[in-house]
XYZ file of C-alpha atoms in Angstrom:
725
model
C 56.913 39.178 101.569
C 54.118 40.860 103.527
C 55.555 44.275 102.689
C 55.381 43.448 98.961
C 51.769 42.302 99.364
C 50.903 45.592 101.074
C 52.730 47.623 98.396
C 50.699 46.058 95.552
C 47.341 47.624 96.574
C 49.088 50.951 97.116
C 50.490 50.864 93.574
C 47.042 49.965 92.293
C 45.518 52.930 94.115
C 48.213 55.236 92.760
C 47.711 53.923 89.217
C 43.933 54.348 89.539
C 44.422 57.870 90.853
C 46.751 58.794 87.983
C 44.301 57.318 85.481
C 41.422 59.281 87.012
C 43.395 62.542 86.983
C 44.516 61.897 83.400
C 40.956 61.199 82.261
C 39.615 64.303 84.007
C 42.357 66.498 82.550
C 41.841 65.139 79.048
C 38.109 65.730 79.392
C 38.762 69.282 80.503
C 41.122 69.869 77.571
C 38.539 68.513 75.125
C 35.857 70.731 76.614
C 38.063 73.834 76.492
C 39.124 73.078 72.905
C 35.497 72.595 71.816
C 34.417 75.798 73.510
C 37.388 77.722 72.108
C 36.813 76.269 68.638
C 33.187 77.413 68.585
C 34.079 80.898 69.804
C 36.978 81.209 67.369
C 34.859 79.891 64.488
C 32.058 82.365 65.220
C 34.592 85.184 65.338
C 36.157 84.176 62.004
C 32.737 83.870 60.325
C 31.622 87.255 61.638
C 34.856 88.861 60.401
C 34.451 87.231 56.977
C 30.871 88.457 56.727
C 31.980 91.962 57.611
C 34.729 91.846 54.962
C 32.261 90.570 52.359
C 29.857 93.412 53.152
C 32.658 95.989 52.957
C 33.744 94.578 49.590
C 30.185 94.685 48.263
C 29.638 98.254 49.447
C 32.908 99.286 47.765
C 31.694 97.752 44.471
C 28.409 99.651 44.857
C 30.240 102.918 45.345
C 32.426 102.228 42.308
C 29.400 101.516 40.109
C 27.586 104.597 41.407
C 30.642 106.739 40.609
C 30.930 105.135 37.152
C 27.268 105.885 36.352
C 27.621 109.479 37.534
C 30.803 109.972 35.490
C 29.104 108.490 32.423
C 26.097 110.807 32.913
C 28.478 113.762 33.183
C 30.134 112.743 29.897
C 26.687 112.301 28.377
C 25.730 115.819 29.440
C 28.806 117.204 27.654
C 28.068 115.163 24.509
C 24.438 116.315 24.624
C 25.422 119.970 24.734
C 27.923 119.487 21.909
C 25.349 117.693 19.743
C 23.082 120.745 19.962
C 25.697 123.049 18.410
C 25.106 124.132 14.850
C 28.403 122.774 13.607
C 27.695 119.332 15.093
C 26.097 117.735 12.070
C 26.749 114.823 9.774
C 30.228 113.342 9.730
C 31.610 115.651 12.409
C 29.073 114.425 14.982
C 29.620 110.785 13.947
C 33.403 111.150 14.313
C 32.985 112.682 17.781
C 30.755 109.846 18.997
C 32.955 107.131 17.503
C 36.057 108.723 19.029
C 34.386 108.701 22.473
C 33.481 104.995 22.054
C 37.097 104.116 21.149
C 38.494 106.006 24.173
C 36.064 104.169 26.489
C 36.481 100.782 24.888
C 35.366 97.995 27.253
C 32.479 99.901 28.807
C 30.761 102.132 26.215
C 29.474 99.957 23.411
C 27.408 102.473 21.399
C 25.857 105.970 21.309
C 22.276 106.369 20.071
C 19.933 109.238 19.282
C 16.197 108.503 19.433
C 13.117 110.472 18.633
C 9.911 110.483 20.638
C 10.285 106.834 21.702
C 13.029 104.241 22.073
C 11.783 102.456 18.966
C 12.449 105.585 16.901
C 16.260 105.265 16.513
C 17.552 108.252 14.522
C 21.256 107.495 14.888
C 23.461 104.609 16.109
C 27.256 104.733 15.925
C 27.504 100.897 15.971
C 24.126 100.060 14.382
C 22.732 98.691 17.671
C 19.129 97.524 17.786
C 16.978 97.303 20.913
C 15.439 93.871 21.369
C 14.003 93.971 24.919
C 13.634 96.612 27.647
C 13.630 95.373 31.245
C 13.396 98.601 33.262
C 12.945 102.252 32.313
C 13.552 104.842 35.044
C 14.983 108.293 35.577
C 17.392 110.160 37.871
C 18.172 113.807 38.475
C 20.788 113.608 35.728
C 18.616 111.875 33.103
C 17.036 108.556 32.090
C 18.282 105.021 32.822
C 17.126 101.982 30.841
C 18.017 98.311 31.373
C 17.784 96.525 28.009
C 18.976 93.710 25.742
C 20.368 94.490 22.285
C 19.668 92.623 19.110
C 22.974 90.721 19.384
C 22.087 89.538 22.932
C 24.126 92.012 25.006
C 22.730 93.299 28.306
C 23.275 97.031 28.496
C 22.608 99.986 30.719
C 21.335 102.922 28.638
C 21.941 106.398 30.083
C 19.979 109.094 28.295
C 19.672 112.892 28.247
C 17.642 115.244 26.109
C 19.586 116.859 23.293
C 16.848 119.216 22.060
C 14.075 119.126 19.455
C 12.400 116.138 21.170
C 15.453 113.966 20.708
C 17.327 111.909 23.350
C 21.030 111.084 23.361
C 21.803 107.601 24.774
C 25.067 106.134 26.081
C 25.117 102.289 26.095
C 27.226 100.533 28.774
C 27.975 96.855 28.105
C 27.321 95.191 31.486
C 29.310 92.084 30.597
C 32.398 94.155 29.718
C 31.943 96.153 32.924
C 31.685 92.929 34.958
C 34.717 91.251 33.370
C 36.848 94.391 33.765
C 36.010 95.534 37.296
C 34.281 92.690 39.152
C 35.097 89.216 37.822
C 38.649 89.173 39.274
C 37.346 89.402 42.853
C 37.749 85.970 44.455
C 35.700 84.804 47.427
C 36.996 81.441 48.634
C 37.202 78.569 46.176
C 33.846 78.960 44.414
C 32.567 82.381 45.471
C 31.623 85.123 43.047
C 29.865 88.480 42.638
C 26.626 89.047 40.705
C 24.361 92.010 39.964
C 20.545 92.005 39.833
C 17.974 94.683 39.187
C 15.172 95.573 41.601
C 12.924 92.908 39.980
C 15.340 90.028 40.562
C 16.654 89.893 36.981
C 20.328 88.907 36.733
C 22.341 91.570 34.874
C 25.895 90.386 35.640
C 27.131 86.902 36.539
C 30.330 84.826 36.072
C 28.270 82.353 33.999
C 27.082 84.006 30.779
C 24.114 81.596 30.676
C 22.723 83.282 33.811
C 22.525 86.724 32.117
C 18.994 88.064 31.737
C 17.185 85.321 33.689
C 14.950 85.817 36.710
C 16.832 84.595 39.744
C 13.838 82.593 41.020
C 11.213 82.001 38.314
C 13.586 81.214 35.442
C 15.744 78.979 37.628
C 12.691 76.959 38.572
C 12.173 76.398 34.854
C 15.826 75.690 34.110
C 16.341 73.436 37.135
C 13.049 71.711 37.928
C 12.797 70.014 41.305
C 15.353 72.184 43.142
C 14.441 73.638 46.537
C 14.678 77.445 46.316
C 12.892 78.264 49.589
C 16.014 79.616 51.304
C 17.072 81.489 48.147
C 13.638 83.134 47.898
C 14.024 84.461 51.443
C 17.392 85.948 50.476
C 16.016 87.579 47.305
C 13.071 89.050 49.220
C 15.520 90.658 51.653
C 17.744 91.982 48.849
C 14.864 93.508 46.866
C 13.835 95.628 49.864
C 16.562 98.072 48.842
C 18.881 97.813 51.875
C 22.187 96.101 52.614
C 22.910 93.067 54.766
C 24.449 89.622 55.204
C 22.600 86.273 55.314
C 23.358 82.579 55.365
C 21.197 80.444 53.059
C 21.006 77.114 51.220
C 21.393 77.073 47.426
C 23.310 75.422 44.575
C 26.402 76.020 42.464
C 24.629 76.851 39.182
C 27.866 76.640 37.172
C 28.484 73.007 38.218
C 26.637 70.518 35.944
C 26.025 68.227 38.941
C 24.253 71.104 40.715
C 25.587 70.411 44.253
C 23.554 71.810 47.141
C 25.659 73.995 49.473
C 25.320 76.314 52.439
C 26.304 79.820 51.310
C 26.924 83.274 52.766
C 25.713 86.317 50.820
C 26.431 90.008 51.419
C 24.565 92.594 49.384
C 24.166 96.354 48.980
C 22.133 98.579 46.630
C 23.310 100.916 43.865
C 20.718 103.734 43.814
C 19.476 104.835 40.389
C 16.905 107.536 41.072
C 13.884 105.843 42.597
C 15.137 102.485 41.323
C 18.245 100.515 42.296
C 20.536 97.656 41.346
C 21.655 94.966 43.827
C 25.308 93.858 44.002
C 25.646 90.553 45.868
C 28.830 88.740 46.992
C 28.388 84.967 47.440
C 30.746 82.584 49.250
C 30.656 78.917 50.245
C 30.262 78.647 54.028
C 32.674 75.674 54.063
C 35.468 77.938 52.756
C 35.329 79.556 56.205
C 34.574 76.492 58.334
C 37.120 74.020 56.993
C 40.339 76.097 57.471
C 39.125 77.186 60.891
C 38.275 73.633 61.916
C 41.661 72.372 60.664
C 43.493 75.040 62.655
C 41.528 74.376 65.837
C 41.966 70.616 65.389
C 45.719 71.035 65.159
C 45.709 73.285 68.197
C 43.523 70.850 70.121
C 45.713 67.907 69.146
C 48.815 69.775 70.290
C 47.109 70.648 73.582
C 46.080 67.027 74.168
C 49.586 65.765 73.425
C 51.025 68.346 75.783
C 48.591 67.370 78.554
C 49.419 63.671 78.146
C 53.145 64.449 78.122
C 52.909 66.531 81.297
C 51.011 63.816 83.138
C 53.401 61.119 81.856
C 56.447 62.847 83.343
C 57.621 60.555 86.171
C 61.377 60.766 86.163
C 63.916 63.558 86.265
C 65.180 62.668 82.788
C 61.695 63.017 81.266
C 61.280 66.363 83.033
C 64.555 67.637 81.537
C 63.480 66.560 78.046
C 60.113 68.243 78.530
C 61.744 71.473 79.751
C 64.051 71.432 76.743
C 61.115 71.000 74.373
C 59.231 73.844 76.055
C 62.311 76.059 75.812
C 62.638 75.366 72.088
C 58.942 76.099 71.609
C 59.281 79.339 73.528
C 62.269 80.436 71.437
C 60.401 79.648 68.203
C 57.323 81.417 69.503
C 59.339 84.510 70.394
C 60.920 84.594 66.924
C 57.513 84.426 65.253
C 55.821 86.983 67.441
C 58.752 89.364 67.725
C 58.053 92.706 69.287
C 54.575 91.879 70.607
C 55.748 88.927 72.683
C 58.789 90.841 73.859
C 56.469 93.332 75.514
C 54.406 90.514 77.008
C 57.598 88.886 78.308
C 58.569 92.117 80.055
C 55.142 92.326 81.628
C 55.426 88.753 82.884
C 58.841 89.534 84.372
C 57.362 92.540 86.156
C 54.596 90.379 87.617
C 57.091 87.705 88.722
C 59.268 90.389 90.313
C 56.287 91.799 92.203
C 55.398 88.302 93.393
C 58.952 87.722 94.629
C 58.878 91.045 96.474
C 55.539 90.081 98.003
C 56.956 86.736 99.206
C 60.036 88.453 100.652
C 57.824 91.048 102.337
C 55.585 88.388 103.846
C 58.591 86.414 105.127
C 60.175 89.579 106.525
C 56.966 90.470 108.344
C 56.728 86.970 109.841
C 60.384 87.007 110.928
C 59.949 90.440 112.490
C 56.909 89.209 114.431
C 58.786 86.153 115.784
C 61.785 88.270 116.810
C 59.444 90.714 118.560
C 58.066 87.820 120.608
C 61.637 86.816 121.557
C 62.844 90.339 122.324
C 59.909 91.186 124.591
C 60.871 88.685 127.340
C 64.566 89.573 126.885
C 63.821 93.258 127.479
C 61.514 92.376 130.367
C 64.034 90.159 132.164
C 66.842 92.650 131.526
C 64.775 95.413 133.160
C 64.041 93.083 136.133
C 67.763 92.435 136.557
C 68.560 96.150 136.435
C 65.902 96.836 139.055
C 67.245 94.150 141.427
C 70.995 94.730 140.940
C 72.980 97.615 142.323
C 75.331 99.538 140.076
C 78.388 98.131 141.871
C 77.252 94.534 141.271
C 79.521 92.477 138.972
C 76.392 91.531 136.983
C 75.237 95.147 136.483
C 77.317 95.714 133.321
C 76.143 92.368 131.886
C 72.521 93.334 132.504
C 73.118 96.756 130.890
C 74.781 95.068 127.896
C 71.807 92.683 127.523
C 69.364 95.609 127.661
C 71.360 97.681 125.135
C 71.780 94.718 122.770
C 68.036 94.010 122.932
C 67.308 97.682 122.182
C 69.628 97.556 119.152
C 67.897 94.376 118.004
C 64.577 96.196 118.344
C 65.832 98.923 115.978
C 67.041 96.319 113.469
C 63.665 94.518 113.575
C 61.863 97.818 112.969
C 64.069 98.381 109.896
C 63.300 94.867 108.664
C 59.621 95.494 109.277
C 59.832 98.664 107.195
C 60.967 96.510 104.252
C 57.928 94.235 104.571
C 55.394 94.920 101.841
C 52.442 94.595 104.151
C 54.031 96.761 106.793
C 54.892 99.470 104.302
C 51.340 99.524 103.032
C 49.984 99.583 106.549
C 52.228 102.363 107.921
C 49.503 104.997 108.236
C 49.630 107.997 110.525
C 48.127 111.464 110.807
C 49.918 113.760 108.351
C 49.658 117.524 107.754
C 48.426 117.701 104.160
C 50.217 120.940 103.244
C 53.561 119.635 104.542
C 53.225 116.413 102.538
C 52.478 118.347 99.333
C 55.254 120.887 99.907
C 57.824 118.134 100.454
C 56.869 116.222 97.317
C 56.788 119.438 95.258
C 60.528 119.793 95.821
C 61.026 116.442 94.073
C 58.586 117.471 91.330
C 60.503 120.733 90.732
C 63.751 118.801 90.352
C 62.162 116.524 87.718
C 60.382 119.370 85.883
C 61.788 120.184 82.399
C 62.644 123.796 81.601
C 59.775 124.175 79.125
C 57.084 123.449 81.750
C 55.849 125.977 84.312
C 54.379 124.653 87.574
C 51.623 126.672 89.272
C 50.590 125.616 92.801
C 47.509 126.760 94.712
C 47.473 125.021 98.093
C 44.926 126.092 100.743
C 45.248 123.402 103.407
C 46.082 125.112 106.681
C 45.719 122.724 109.669
C 44.267 119.976 107.440
C 45.240 116.458 108.560
C 44.973 113.238 106.576
C 45.501 109.640 107.679
C 47.899 107.850 105.372
C 51.371 106.775 104.295
C 53.459 109.757 103.227
C 55.827 107.733 101.024
C 52.975 106.196 99.040
C 51.145 109.529 98.643
C 54.342 111.169 97.409
C 54.762 108.292 94.924
C 51.259 108.920 93.528
C 51.766 112.697 93.193
C 55.205 112.313 91.593
C 53.868 109.715 89.113
C 50.995 111.988 88.002
C 53.308 114.995 87.589
C 55.879 113.027 85.526
C 53.060 111.779 83.272
C 51.966 115.405 82.816
C 55.507 116.441 81.814
C 55.620 113.645 79.229
C 52.177 114.613 77.876
C 53.328 118.239 77.405
C 56.434 117.081 75.522
C 59.011 119.517 74.209
C 56.648 122.457 73.694
C 55.810 125.167 76.212
C 53.207 124.149 78.776
C 51.947 124.516 82.326
C 51.024 122.144 85.143
C 48.579 123.603 87.662
C 48.250 121.912 91.067
C 45.271 122.935 93.201
C 44.586 121.628 96.709
C 41.650 122.545 98.960
C 39.008 120.999 101.198
C 35.678 120.472 99.429
C 32.706 122.433 100.701
C 29.603 120.457 101.774
C 27.807 121.551 98.596
C 30.719 120.396 96.416
C 30.795 117.016 98.183
C 27.076 116.483 97.653
C 27.572 117.143 93.932
C 30.287 114.454 93.648
C 28.540 111.472 92.040
C 31.514 109.172 92.596
C 31.220 109.545 96.387
C 28.874 107.222 98.247
C 26.342 108.528 100.746
C 28.601 107.436 103.589
C 31.648 109.131 102.033
C 29.729 112.398 101.587
C 29.399 112.609 105.374
C 33.218 112.839 105.749
C 35.108 115.994 104.652
C 37.394 115.347 101.700
C 40.545 116.993 100.418
C 40.581 117.675 96.663
C 43.956 117.583 94.874
C 43.742 118.477 91.151
C 46.562 118.235 88.556
C 45.764 120.036 85.273
C 48.230 120.045 82.366
C 48.198 121.580 78.889
C 49.502 118.439 77.205
C 48.256 116.430 74.238
C 45.245 114.980 76.092
C 43.685 111.556 75.670
C 40.876 110.039 73.626
C 37.841 108.561 75.377
C 39.060 105.032 74.547
C 42.457 105.710 76.156
C 40.836 107.407 79.160
C 38.837 104.263 79.930
C 42.014 102.140 80.167
C 44.598 104.360 81.897
C 44.162 102.602 85.267
C 44.425 99.094 83.750
C 47.676 97.275 84.652
C 50.245 97.216 81.819
C 48.255 99.613 79.608
C 50.528 102.326 78.228
C 50.584 104.710 75.269
C 54.353 105.029 75.418
C 56.741 103.337 73.033
C 57.988 99.862 73.866
C 60.602 99.919 76.602
C 59.688 103.437 77.778
C 56.897 102.477 80.178
C 55.486 99.463 82.034
C 51.871 100.639 82.316
C 51.935 100.077 86.093
C 52.258 103.657 87.381
C 48.596 104.713 87.371
C 47.415 101.208 88.290
C 49.559 101.323 91.458
C 48.426 104.904 92.105
C 44.794 103.772 92.015
C 45.543 100.904 94.430
C 47.298 103.274 96.846
C 44.482 105.848 96.799
C 41.845 103.132 97.273
C 43.856 101.778 100.228
C 43.619 105.307 101.688
C 39.818 105.117 101.225
C 40.070 107.808 98.562
C 39.114 108.184 94.905
C 41.216 108.928 91.811
C 39.793 109.726 88.373
C 40.705 111.721 85.265
C 39.120 113.948 82.637
C 40.698 114.606 79.248
C 40.135 115.266 75.545
C 42.522 115.122 72.592
C 44.371 118.406 72.179
C 42.832 119.910 75.351
C 45.104 118.575 78.100
C 44.225 116.351 81.060
C 43.093 116.742 84.668
C 43.651 114.166 87.417
C 41.579 114.377 90.594
C 42.504 112.891 93.991
C 39.884 112.848 96.762
C 41.179 111.872 100.217
C 39.198 111.800 103.479
C 40.213 114.498 105.939
C 41.030 113.336 109.503
C 40.968 115.615 112.545
C 43.509 115.365 115.342
C 43.749 111.965 116.975
C 41.021 111.590 119.569
C 40.260 109.111 122.282
C 37.021 107.930 123.716
C 35.159 110.618 125.619
C 35.401 109.641 129.280
C 35.463 111.695 132.435
C 39.088 112.093 133.605
C 38.892 111.017 137.278
C 42.033 109.932 139.120
C 41.788 106.465 140.656
C 41.887 106.343 144.447
C 43.064 102.777 145.048
C 46.722 103.771 145.253
C 47.873 100.576 143.446
C 47.735 100.354 139.647
C 45.839 97.280 138.418
C 46.346 95.894 134.890
C 44.740 92.996 133.012
C 47.136 91.449 130.438
C 45.662 89.364 127.604
C 47.157 87.832 124.457
C 48.010 84.673 122.566
C 51.658 84.152 123.640
C 52.411 83.478 127.354
C 56.149 84.025 126.659
C 55.338 87.680 125.961
C 52.819 88.169 128.788
C 54.682 86.529 131.691
C 57.882 88.649 131.533
C 55.752 91.800 131.233
C 53.637 90.701 134.175
C 56.727 89.918 136.278
C 58.305 93.289 135.493
C 55.096 95.158 136.323
C 54.730 93.318 139.640
C 58.253 94.478 140.569
C 56.849 97.993 140.210
C 54.107 97.132 142.711
C 51.429 96.841 140.029
C 48.577 94.389 140.484
C 48.666 92.278 137.309
C 46.548 89.398 136.026
C 46.923 87.511 132.731
C 44.237 85.700 130.748
C 43.296 84.488 127.273
C 40.967 86.343 124.888
C 37.827 84.468 125.885
C 38.446 85.143 129.590
C 38.663 88.946 129.326
C 35.015 89.779 129.972
C 34.849 87.427 132.945
C 37.977 88.953 134.503
C 36.690 92.500 133.996
C 33.367 91.579 135.583
C 34.979 89.949 138.659
C 37.875 92.372 139.280
C 38.322 96.125 139.258
C 41.106 96.628 136.706
C 42.143 100.114 135.654
C 43.836 99.308 132.276
C 43.405 96.493 129.727
C 46.691 95.686 127.929
C 46.309 93.500 124.813
C 49.126 91.727 122.937
C 47.877 91.787 119.315
C 50.218 89.152 117.835
C 48.708 87.839 114.594
C 45.091 88.216 115.776
C 44.280 91.802 114.873
C 40.693 90.973 113.932
C 40.137 89.284 117.313
C 41.452 92.353 119.180
C 39.306 94.814 117.217
C 36.210 92.636 117.661
C 36.857 92.477 121.432
C 37.313 96.266 121.642
C 34.108 96.840 119.672
C 32.200 94.486 121.957
C 33.580 96.161 125.117
C 32.609 99.602 123.849
C 29.106 98.480 122.902
C 28.662 96.815 126.325
C 29.440 100.121 128.056
C 32.879 99.225 129.444
C 34.901 102.390 130.160
C 38.235 100.703 130.897
C 41.089 102.232 128.834
C 42.566 99.821 126.288
C 46.290 99.674 125.390
C 47.291 97.620 122.316
C 50.731 96.051 121.813
C 51.191 95.546 118.028
C 54.000 94.707 115.622
C 52.809 97.357 113.147
C 50.336 100.211 112.858
C 47.682 99.400 110.238
C 44.921 101.520 108.762
C 42.396 99.450 110.743
C 44.115 100.032 114.084
C 44.534 103.743 113.331
C 40.817 104.052 112.533
C 39.936 102.058 115.656
C 41.919 104.556 117.697
C 40.128 107.483 116.075
C 36.762 105.870 116.800
C 37.613 105.374 120.485
C 37.885 101.580 120.339
C 41.526 101.918 121.488
C 43.147 104.588 123.623
C 46.807 103.936 122.772
C 49.035 101.674 120.630
C 52.644 100.656 121.442
C 54.815 99.003 118.792
C 56.572 95.807 119.862
C 58.978 94.870 121.233
C 58.212 96.866 124.396
C 59.620 96.814 127.918
C 57.610 96.629 131.116
C 58.744 100.189 131.832
C 57.055 101.513 128.638
C 53.867 99.598 129.449
C 53.937 100.842 133.054
C 54.334 104.508 132.086
C 51.614 104.356 129.417
C 49.269 102.450 131.747
C 49.765 105.114 134.441
C 48.624 107.783 131.965
C 45.597 105.769 130.865
C 44.584 104.891 134.433
C 43.896 108.565 135.090
C 41.085 108.401 132.511
C 39.033 105.882 134.517
């Protein structure tokens, strides 16, 4: 009974916790949906505005081309009308034939005298009732006018001699209905044309023809607020193009509803004058579909979040997994090729993560086995030292020692498979030998149509690094060059040399500190297809590739950049389309391995004294026991006792078991060097990292032994180091 009473508050706490987590997650989902909706909506609106502006500019270009073509035709008709045979019926037949062939646009052809009122000829008996604008272009005159039967026309005129002017009349309504009226913008959107004074020349509503867009509408629709529309018209009549949101009305609706609109406009130049073509769309035609889509997406996300949190039994989890699987299958069918590529990329990432986990586990297992093998080797050596060869236990001791040595080899092989250990396996390498070895692999992969030219000047140049990784980078760059060259003839030139001090100072990508260190320059130049500037900016991005689907993962250059950066180097490229590409590798040059500059004086005590320090007594005690059997004075201590022991006792060598505390060891060595301690330092480590190799070059360490080690190896190395003190 008491147990049930105690369980009730626990269930209440669990229920309250679940409710709190559910509420927080739902709040987060709502926030993310709202933020995503706003961003998506802004993007859709911006894209729609851009499309409206492009459509309007295309209409402007079409009208400009139409006017120019009509003026060209008018020039031909003008020249023909000046011929002596072009009189009377022959001229009338020519003009009427032209009007029939251009039915829908050309409504009449006129000939006037000194003024527009003086009409000498009209093929369709057109009369001029009102002139809105009268301007001129390089090709002739342009007049905006209304005819006696109420048509709005564009009159294009050219002189035809003897003070006369030949006019071509374009019916703007016919032009609008033929070329513009079919363009749909949302549910209620439309296109209209105004002149530079704000007079409407083309509009879907014939009642809007010929009215002033502001003044006449104030008369036709008293009491309406046209403030926002006036701002739009002022911007349009400046003669430029643009997009603006404004408040107006649907003039073709008798109820005159007030709406928020989007307008895009552009000018049609006519000499010093211009016409304005404007595309108008209801803002809600953009907002409502976007909001509906985001709402559905948000609702689906909320349902998914609630479902995930509601999963409490294995049966519910299976149902949820089945639903997700069906969704994934449907999603893959809809997306097709694009999602197939994304799926492959995700598999590559998952594979890399699995390899990383295996590498980490392998490194940890290798470290634990090293700790076990060290005392085994130590005790085996003690037994061999104490037993005579005719002892019945001698062969058992030898077998233990040999088995431990074989285990050491196996652990080193396991350690080589560890990702971290592979990345950290740095050593001094002769640069020319590394390049020559990898060039043999490059030659085997080189197609017959590509010629490789090598210029390597790296005699006695050493670099600190991992040869396997450097060969991987070089081979990857060369294979990319072969693919860029393709099936045509081409060359790949490989140049390697140490940069001069002046060249290093000119390298902007090197920091001030890097310019103080000599660098090796390795350049790969091919005669392939080259790359655009946009491609060049992305070549080191993971999963970016210009190859066809299934022919490349986009990871090669990304991994190459990671490897070179891990070597404290720099990789970059230069390229242009059709001009080939050049890849540059800059790696710091390392001299021969050096130790701290101390005066080599042989110790005079006669007995070697060693201070052992580390984190694992099981490793230190067998080593200490084995060293004492060799008449070595040995003391063991923890990390924080080292300085006190060195101050109180005269030790000749400091032996440090690194374990998993590499940072602690390097900090201790740095502190000892800065404090003036001259005692040689021997490090016992499970792997050689870039940091430990650099510490050795800088004199923080004098020697490194890879575990597991025997007391004999430590004794021999300590004897050598003791001669430095």
